[in-house]
Short mmCIF file of C-alpha atoms in Angstrom, two decimals:
data_model
loop_
_atom_site.label_atom_id
_atom_site.label_comp_id
_atom_site.label_asym_id
_atom_site.label_seq_id
_atom_site.Cartn_x
_atom_site.Cartn_y
_atom_site.Cartn_z
CA MET A 1 123.31 98.00 90.98
CA LYS A 2 121.87 100.98 92.75
CA LEU A 3 118.10 101.08 93.29
CA LEU A 4 116.02 103.86 94.78
CA GLY A 5 112.93 102.98 96.81
CA ILE A 6 110.01 105.37 97.14
CA SER A 7 107.05 104.76 99.44
CA GLY A 8 103.80 106.62 98.94
CA SER A 9 103.01 106.46 102.64
CA LEU A 10 104.66 108.70 105.22
CA ARG A 11 103.60 107.13 108.49
CA GLY A 12 106.27 105.42 110.49
CA ASN A 13 104.51 102.05 110.52
CA SER A 14 103.65 102.16 106.81
CA LEU A 15 103.17 98.69 105.34
CA ASN A 16 104.56 99.87 101.98
CA THR A 17 107.70 101.27 103.58
CA ALA A 18 108.11 98.10 105.64
CA ILE A 19 107.94 96.03 102.46
CA LEU A 20 110.59 98.18 100.77
CA ARG A 21 112.86 97.88 103.79
CA SER A 22 112.35 94.12 103.92
CA VAL A 23 113.18 93.77 100.23
CA ALA A 24 116.28 95.93 100.68
CA ALA A 25 117.53 93.49 103.33
CA LYS A 26 117.24 90.48 101.02
CA LEU A 27 118.86 91.71 97.83
CA PRO A 28 121.83 90.08 96.11
CA ALA A 29 125.22 91.33 97.26
CA ASP A 30 125.70 93.46 94.13
CA THR A 31 122.49 95.39 94.65
CA VAL A 32 121.53 98.12 97.09
CA LEU A 33 118.17 99.76 97.60
CA ASP A 34 118.08 103.09 99.40
CA ILE A 35 114.75 104.59 100.39
CA PHE A 36 114.07 108.26 99.66
CA PRO A 37 111.51 109.53 102.18
CA LEU A 38 108.95 111.89 100.66
CA ASN A 39 108.22 113.70 103.94
CA GLY A 40 110.04 116.87 102.94
CA ILE A 41 108.60 117.25 99.42
CA PRO A 42 106.41 120.38 99.37
CA PRO A 43 103.14 120.71 97.46
CA TYR A 44 103.81 121.22 93.75
CA ASP A 45 103.58 124.90 92.87
CA GLY A 46 104.39 126.01 89.34
CA ASP A 47 105.67 129.31 90.71
CA LEU A 48 108.39 127.42 92.63
CA ASP A 49 109.21 125.16 89.67
CA THR A 50 112.21 127.20 88.61
CA ASP A 51 115.86 126.39 87.97
CA THR A 52 116.32 126.51 91.75
CA PRO A 53 113.51 124.30 93.05
CA PRO A 54 112.94 123.53 96.74
CA PRO A 55 115.99 121.63 98.08
CA ALA A 56 114.03 118.42 98.79
CA VAL A 57 112.80 118.41 95.18
CA ALA A 58 116.32 118.90 93.84
CA ALA A 59 117.46 116.03 96.06
CA LEU A 60 114.67 113.77 94.82
CA ARG A 61 115.43 114.49 91.18
CA ALA A 62 119.14 113.91 91.76
CA ALA A 63 118.51 110.64 93.61
CA ILE A 64 116.35 109.40 90.74
CA GLY A 65 119.02 110.43 88.27
CA ALA A 66 121.76 108.64 90.22
CA ALA A 67 119.79 105.39 90.55
CA ASP A 68 119.93 102.58 88.00
CA GLY A 69 116.29 101.86 88.66
CA LEU A 70 113.39 102.63 91.00
CA VAL A 71 111.05 100.58 93.14
CA ILE A 72 107.88 102.52 93.96
CA ALA A 73 105.38 101.21 96.49
CA THR A 74 102.01 102.83 96.97
CA PRO A 75 99.11 102.50 99.36
CA GLU A 76 95.61 103.06 98.05
CA TYR A 77 93.71 106.05 99.36
CA ASN A 78 90.25 106.76 97.97
CA HIS A 79 90.65 104.49 94.96
CA GLY A 80 93.93 106.08 93.88
CA MET A 81 97.59 106.39 94.71
CA SER A 82 98.38 108.64 97.64
CA GLY A 83 98.37 112.35 96.89
CA VAL A 84 101.79 112.40 98.53
CA LEU A 85 103.19 110.07 95.87
CA LYS A 86 101.43 111.78 92.96
CA ASN A 87 102.75 115.12 94.19
CA ALA A 88 106.31 113.80 94.30
CA LEU A 89 105.93 112.41 90.78
CA ASP A 90 104.54 115.75 89.59
CA TRP A 91 107.74 117.40 90.82
CA ALA A 92 109.90 114.56 89.46
CA SER A 93 108.27 114.83 86.02
CA ARG A 94 109.67 118.31 85.53
CA HIS A 95 111.15 120.04 83.65
CA TYR A 96 109.25 118.75 80.71
CA GLY A 97 111.52 116.65 78.52
CA ALA A 98 114.44 116.86 80.96
CA ALA A 99 113.17 114.86 83.95
CA THR A 100 115.54 112.32 85.46
CA LEU A 101 112.61 109.86 85.44
CA ILE A 102 112.50 109.74 81.65
CA GLY A 103 113.54 106.29 80.46
CA LYS A 104 114.30 105.16 84.01
CA PRO A 105 113.39 101.52 84.73
CA VAL A 106 110.75 101.36 87.46
CA LEU A 107 109.17 98.43 89.26
CA THR A 108 105.88 99.29 90.96
CA LEU A 109 103.94 97.57 93.68
CA SER A 110 101.00 98.31 95.91
CA ALA A 111 100.16 97.04 99.36
CA SER A 112 97.02 97.46 101.36
CA MET A 113 95.06 95.89 104.17
CA MET A 114 92.21 95.47 101.71
CA GLY A 115 91.54 92.44 99.56
CA THR A 116 92.10 94.56 96.47
CA GLY A 117 95.70 95.18 97.53
CA GLY A 118 95.75 98.71 96.14
CA ALA A 119 95.30 97.54 92.55
CA ARG A 120 93.50 100.74 91.56
CA ALA A 121 96.27 102.86 93.05
CA GLN A 122 98.86 100.86 91.18
CA ALA A 123 96.97 101.28 87.90
CA GLN A 124 97.06 105.06 88.41
CA LEU A 125 100.73 104.92 89.31
CA ASN A 126 101.55 102.95 86.17
CA GLU A 127 99.54 105.38 84.04
CA THR A 128 101.37 108.34 85.54
CA LEU A 129 104.78 106.74 85.01
CA THR A 130 103.79 105.98 81.43
CA ALA A 131 102.87 109.62 80.95
CA ILE A 132 106.30 110.62 82.22
CA THR A 133 107.85 108.01 79.88
CA ALA A 134 109.60 106.17 82.64
CA ARG A 135 110.25 102.56 81.67
CA LEU A 136 107.80 100.33 83.51
CA VAL A 137 108.72 96.78 84.38
CA LEU A 138 105.35 95.12 84.05
CA ARG A 139 105.83 91.59 85.26
CA PRO A 140 102.74 89.97 86.76
CA GLN A 141 101.85 92.88 88.94
CA ILE A 142 102.84 92.99 92.58
CA VAL A 143 99.64 93.55 94.51
CA VAL A 144 99.98 92.79 98.20
CA MET A 145 96.56 92.25 99.74
CA ALA A 146 95.93 91.82 103.47
CA ALA A 147 99.37 93.35 103.93
CA HIS A 148 98.84 93.81 107.67
CA GLU A 149 98.77 89.99 107.99
CA LYS A 150 102.06 89.66 106.10
CA VAL A 151 104.06 92.37 107.85
CA ARG A 152 104.94 91.97 111.50
CA ASP A 153 106.97 94.46 113.53
CA GLY A 154 107.94 96.26 110.35
CA ILE A 155 109.18 93.13 108.57
CA LEU A 156 107.55 91.40 105.60
CA GLU A 157 107.36 87.87 106.98
CA ASP A 158 105.33 86.27 104.19
CA THR A 159 108.00 84.47 102.19
CA ALA A 160 105.82 83.88 99.12
CA THR A 161 105.22 87.63 98.81
CA LEU A 162 108.87 88.43 99.46
CA ASP A 163 110.01 85.93 96.82
CA PHE A 164 107.50 87.31 94.33
CA ILE A 165 108.82 90.84 94.86
CA LEU A 166 112.44 89.65 94.66
CA ALA A 167 111.62 88.03 91.33
CA GLY A 168 110.26 91.42 90.26
CA ILE A 169 113.55 93.00 91.32
CA GLY A 170 115.24 90.39 89.14
CA ASP A 171 113.15 91.51 86.18
CA LEU A 172 114.02 95.11 86.99
CA ALA A 173 117.71 94.15 86.99
CA LEU A 174 117.35 92.49 83.60
CA GLU A 175 115.74 95.63 82.24
CA ILE A 176 118.51 97.78 83.69
CA ARG A 177 121.25 95.57 82.25
CA ALA A 178 119.54 95.37 78.88
CA ARG A 179 119.68 99.13 78.68
CA ALA A 180 123.18 99.64 80.02
CA VAL A 181 125.58 101.15 77.51
CA PRO A 182 128.73 99.01 77.26
CA ALA A 183 131.78 100.84 78.60
CA MET B 1 73.69 129.35 99.01
CA LYS B 2 77.28 128.99 100.12
CA LEU B 3 79.69 127.24 97.78
CA LEU B 4 83.32 126.37 98.36
CA GLY B 5 85.74 126.45 95.45
CA ILE B 6 88.89 124.33 95.41
CA SER B 7 91.57 124.60 92.74
CA GLY B 8 94.08 121.82 92.24
CA SER B 9 96.72 124.26 91.02
CA LEU B 10 98.69 126.49 93.37
CA ARG B 11 100.41 128.87 90.98
CA GLY B 12 99.24 132.45 90.98
CA ASN B 13 98.29 132.46 87.31
CA SER B 14 96.51 129.10 87.46
CA LEU B 15 93.89 128.73 84.74
CA ASN B 16 91.73 126.61 87.03
CA THR B 17 91.82 129.18 89.80
CA ALA B 18 91.07 131.94 87.29
CA ILE B 19 88.01 130.02 86.11
CA LEU B 20 86.74 129.57 89.67
CA ARG B 21 87.22 133.29 90.37
CA SER B 22 85.45 134.22 87.15
CA VAL B 23 82.52 131.97 87.98
CA ALA B 24 82.35 133.43 91.49
CA ALA B 25 81.94 136.87 89.98
CA LYS B 26 78.94 135.86 87.86
CA LEU B 27 76.79 133.95 90.32
CA PRO B 28 73.19 134.80 91.18
CA ALA B 29 72.76 137.23 94.08
CA ASP B 30 71.77 134.47 96.51
CA THR B 31 74.94 132.46 95.90
CA VAL B 32 78.52 132.98 97.02
CA LEU B 33 81.57 130.97 96.10
CA ASP B 34 84.64 131.32 98.31
CA ILE B 35 87.90 129.75 97.25
CA PHE B 36 89.90 127.69 99.74
CA PRO B 37 93.57 127.80 98.72
CA LEU B 38 95.36 124.48 99.20
CA ASN B 39 98.80 126.06 99.61
CA GLY B 40 98.99 125.37 103.33
CA ILE B 41 97.82 121.74 103.29
CA PRO B 42 100.75 119.52 104.34
CA PRO B 43 101.51 116.09 102.87
CA TYR B 44 99.15 113.47 104.28
CA ASP B 45 100.80 111.58 107.11
CA GLY B 46 98.80 108.99 109.02
CA ASP B 47 100.84 109.77 112.12
CA LEU B 48 99.48 113.35 112.06
CA ASP B 49 95.92 112.23 111.30
CA THR B 50 94.78 112.51 114.91
CA ASP B 51 91.96 114.33 116.64
CA THR B 52 94.13 117.45 116.42
CA PRO B 53 95.20 117.51 112.77
CA PRO B 54 97.36 120.26 111.24
CA PRO B 55 95.47 123.59 111.45
CA ALA B 56 95.14 123.98 107.67
CA VAL B 57 93.56 120.52 107.47
CA ALA B 58 91.10 121.34 110.24
CA ALA B 59 90.23 124.56 108.39
CA LEU B 60 89.69 122.69 105.12
CA ARG B 61 87.43 120.11 106.74
CA ALA B 62 85.45 122.83 108.51
CA ALA B 63 85.09 124.88 105.30
CA ILE B 64 83.78 121.81 103.48
CA GLY B 65 81.37 121.12 106.30
CA ALA B 66 80.08 124.71 106.32
CA ALA B 67 79.52 124.81 102.55
CA ASP B 68 76.27 123.78 100.91
CA GLY B 69 78.24 122.43 97.97
CA LEU B 70 81.68 122.35 96.39
CA VAL B 71 83.13 123.28 93.02
CA ILE B 72 86.45 121.53 92.42
CA ALA B 73 88.64 122.45 89.45
CA THR B 74 91.69 120.41 88.53
CA PRO B 75 94.55 120.72 86.09
CA GLU B 76 95.94 117.55 84.56
CA TYR B 77 99.48 116.59 85.48
CA ASN B 78 100.91 113.33 84.09
CA HIS B 79 97.51 111.93 83.08
CA GLY B 80 95.98 112.51 86.50
CA MET B 81 94.69 115.11 88.88
CA SER B 82 97.37 117.14 90.63
CA GLY B 83 99.00 115.45 93.59
CA VAL B 84 98.20 118.64 95.48
CA LEU B 85 94.46 118.09 94.99
CA LYS B 86 94.58 114.36 95.69
CA ASN B 87 96.53 115.02 98.87
CA ALA B 88 93.91 117.54 100.04
CA LEU B 89 91.15 115.03 99.30
CA ASP B 90 93.05 112.33 101.19
CA TRP B 91 93.01 114.59 104.25
CA ALA B 92 89.40 115.63 103.63
CA SER B 93 88.31 111.98 103.38
CA ARG B 94 89.23 111.33 107.00
CA HIS B 95 88.23 110.24 109.55
CA TYR B 96 86.69 107.29 107.84
CA GLY B 97 82.92 107.52 107.99
CA ALA B 98 82.96 110.98 109.57
CA ALA B 99 84.38 113.16 106.77
CA THR B 100 82.59 116.43 106.05
CA LEU B 101 82.79 115.48 102.36
CA ILE B 102 80.41 112.53 102.79
CA GLY B 103 77.16 113.26 101.00
CA LYS B 104 78.30 116.75 100.02
CA PRO B 105 77.17 117.86 96.55
CA VAL B 106 80.21 118.52 94.35
CA LEU B 107 80.51 119.88 90.83
CA THR B 108 83.83 119.06 89.18
CA LEU B 109 85.61 120.57 86.21
CA SER B 110 89.00 120.38 84.60
CA ALA B 111 90.88 122.93 82.57
CA SER B 112 94.07 122.56 80.60
CA MET B 113 95.98 124.09 77.74
CA MET B 114 95.75 120.71 76.04
CA GLY B 115 93.07 119.57 73.65
CA THR B 116 92.04 116.88 76.12
CA GLY B 117 91.10 119.55 78.66
CA GLY B 118 92.21 117.48 81.62
CA ALA B 119 89.55 114.80 81.01
CA ARG B 120 91.74 112.07 82.51
CA ALA B 121 92.38 114.15 85.63
CA GLN B 122 88.67 114.78 85.99
CA ALA B 123 87.89 111.06 85.66
CA GLN B 124 90.31 110.37 88.53
CA LEU B 125 88.79 113.19 90.57
CA ASN B 126 85.29 111.83 90.06
CA GLU B 127 86.44 108.33 91.03
CA THR B 128 88.06 109.65 94.20
CA LEU B 129 84.97 111.65 95.16
CA THR B 130 82.85 108.57 94.54
CA ALA B 131 85.13 106.57 96.84
CA ILE B 132 84.62 109.20 99.54
CA THR B 133 80.85 109.07 98.87
CA ALA B 134 80.58 112.74 98.10
CA ARG B 135 77.56 113.43 95.89
CA LEU B 136 78.77 114.12 92.36
CA VAL B 137 76.79 116.38 90.06
CA LEU B 138 77.48 114.70 86.75
CA ARG B 139 75.97 116.97 84.14
CA PRO B 140 77.65 116.81 80.74
CA GLN B 141 81.12 117.13 82.09
CA ILE B 142 82.91 120.47 82.20
CA VAL B 143 86.16 119.95 80.33
CA VAL B 144 87.84 123.21 79.37
CA MET B 145 90.34 122.60 76.60
CA ALA B 146 92.77 125.22 75.28
CA ALA B 147 92.05 127.09 78.50
CA HIS B 148 94.92 129.52 77.91
CA GLU B 149 92.99 130.87 74.91
CA LYS B 150 89.85 131.38 76.99
CA VAL B 151 91.39 133.04 80.04
CA ARG B 152 92.96 136.47 79.68
CA ASP B 153 94.53 138.43 82.53
CA GLY B 154 93.05 136.02 85.04
CA ILE B 155 89.49 136.29 83.67
CA LEU B 156 87.54 133.60 81.82
CA GLU B 157 86.50 135.61 78.77
CA ASP B 158 84.98 132.80 76.73
CA THR B 159 81.26 133.30 77.32
CA ALA B 160 80.20 129.88 76.02
CA THR B 161 82.46 128.20 78.57
CA LEU B 162 81.33 130.51 81.33
CA ASP B 163 77.66 129.89 80.55
CA PHE B 164 78.26 126.14 80.47
CA ILE B 165 79.88 126.24 83.90
CA LEU B 166 77.13 128.49 85.28
CA ALA B 167 74.57 125.95 84.06
CA GLY B 168 76.56 123.35 85.97
CA ILE B 169 76.34 125.56 89.06
CA GLY B 170 72.58 125.63 88.45
CA ASP B 171 72.52 121.84 88.50
CA LEU B 172 74.60 121.87 91.66
CA ALA B 173 72.06 124.26 93.22
CA LEU B 174 69.20 121.94 92.26
CA GLU B 175 71.02 119.05 93.89
CA ILE B 176 71.64 121.08 97.03
CA ARG B 177 68.00 122.19 97.25
CA ALA B 178 66.71 118.68 96.58
CA ARG B 179 68.68 117.49 99.59
CA ALA B 180 67.88 120.35 101.93
CA VAL B 181 65.89 119.29 104.98
CA PRO B 182 62.78 121.49 105.35
CA ALA B 183 63.01 123.69 108.44
#
């Protein structure tokens, strides 16, 4: 099973990226999670949204299309998901009706230093994915509060949080398998 | 009175940008509205959020600081404001506690071809501005539906809509004057 991880934070020491990397290291042997960095995704511009989009956008859409499912992690900036993540989803949502995100199983999570754990950002993210008609895996939501106390040296050390996310990955896997077309 | 206009859409024929330009052309003689294009604002990256930020970010923050008030227009993409606009606000919200947006009077509007007129995007925008502690001017909200029928050749031709927005600018002016410190 091939999963694609997307972090809404670009900084090198991002807690959300660290969580994705930590999850990737603990997956079952039949599952891989590759992270697609959003650093190269340009601002969405309808005039560039042609049949030959910017190369990073084409790569993002192709990576989403090639994945069995997605794991998207977002920080919370100003009561919402990061503009960086929303911008990437705006690109990924196109062209209308033909986006590789349509019907794609997606597990979302948010992580923040705050006690709210980015819950507002995650609510926006889920709403946006619903608008795109991705297929949300809505298990008890993964909201990682005080994330800076759970991540050390780029590793998610809090085993309860890690296990909770891995259970979410399990639900994502069930959703993927339920939708797989028999060969 | 010096207003700064920000459009959440980058494309040349943007309805939101057209509306801002049309409003700028109809303001009272003592008021100017300059539009700050977001095209050059890079993706927010905490590692670049230093005392010497990217030049376009420094210019945006300075333009906000120099304006008496802002008029922000957003399209609606995937049930939210554009990632482009959110990203610009993420930059403009920093540094925490010292952003030029803090306390700044802001009038918001949304415009869309849809019947909903971008109302969901505007709700997100207002929430984000509230988080930043900008000073929202919340007159009956300016939601321009079927905007493609009201804008022709880059001009907002619908006089009822134009008058409604100009009344909103009047409310913004009242807010600005109410907060002005007597010389």
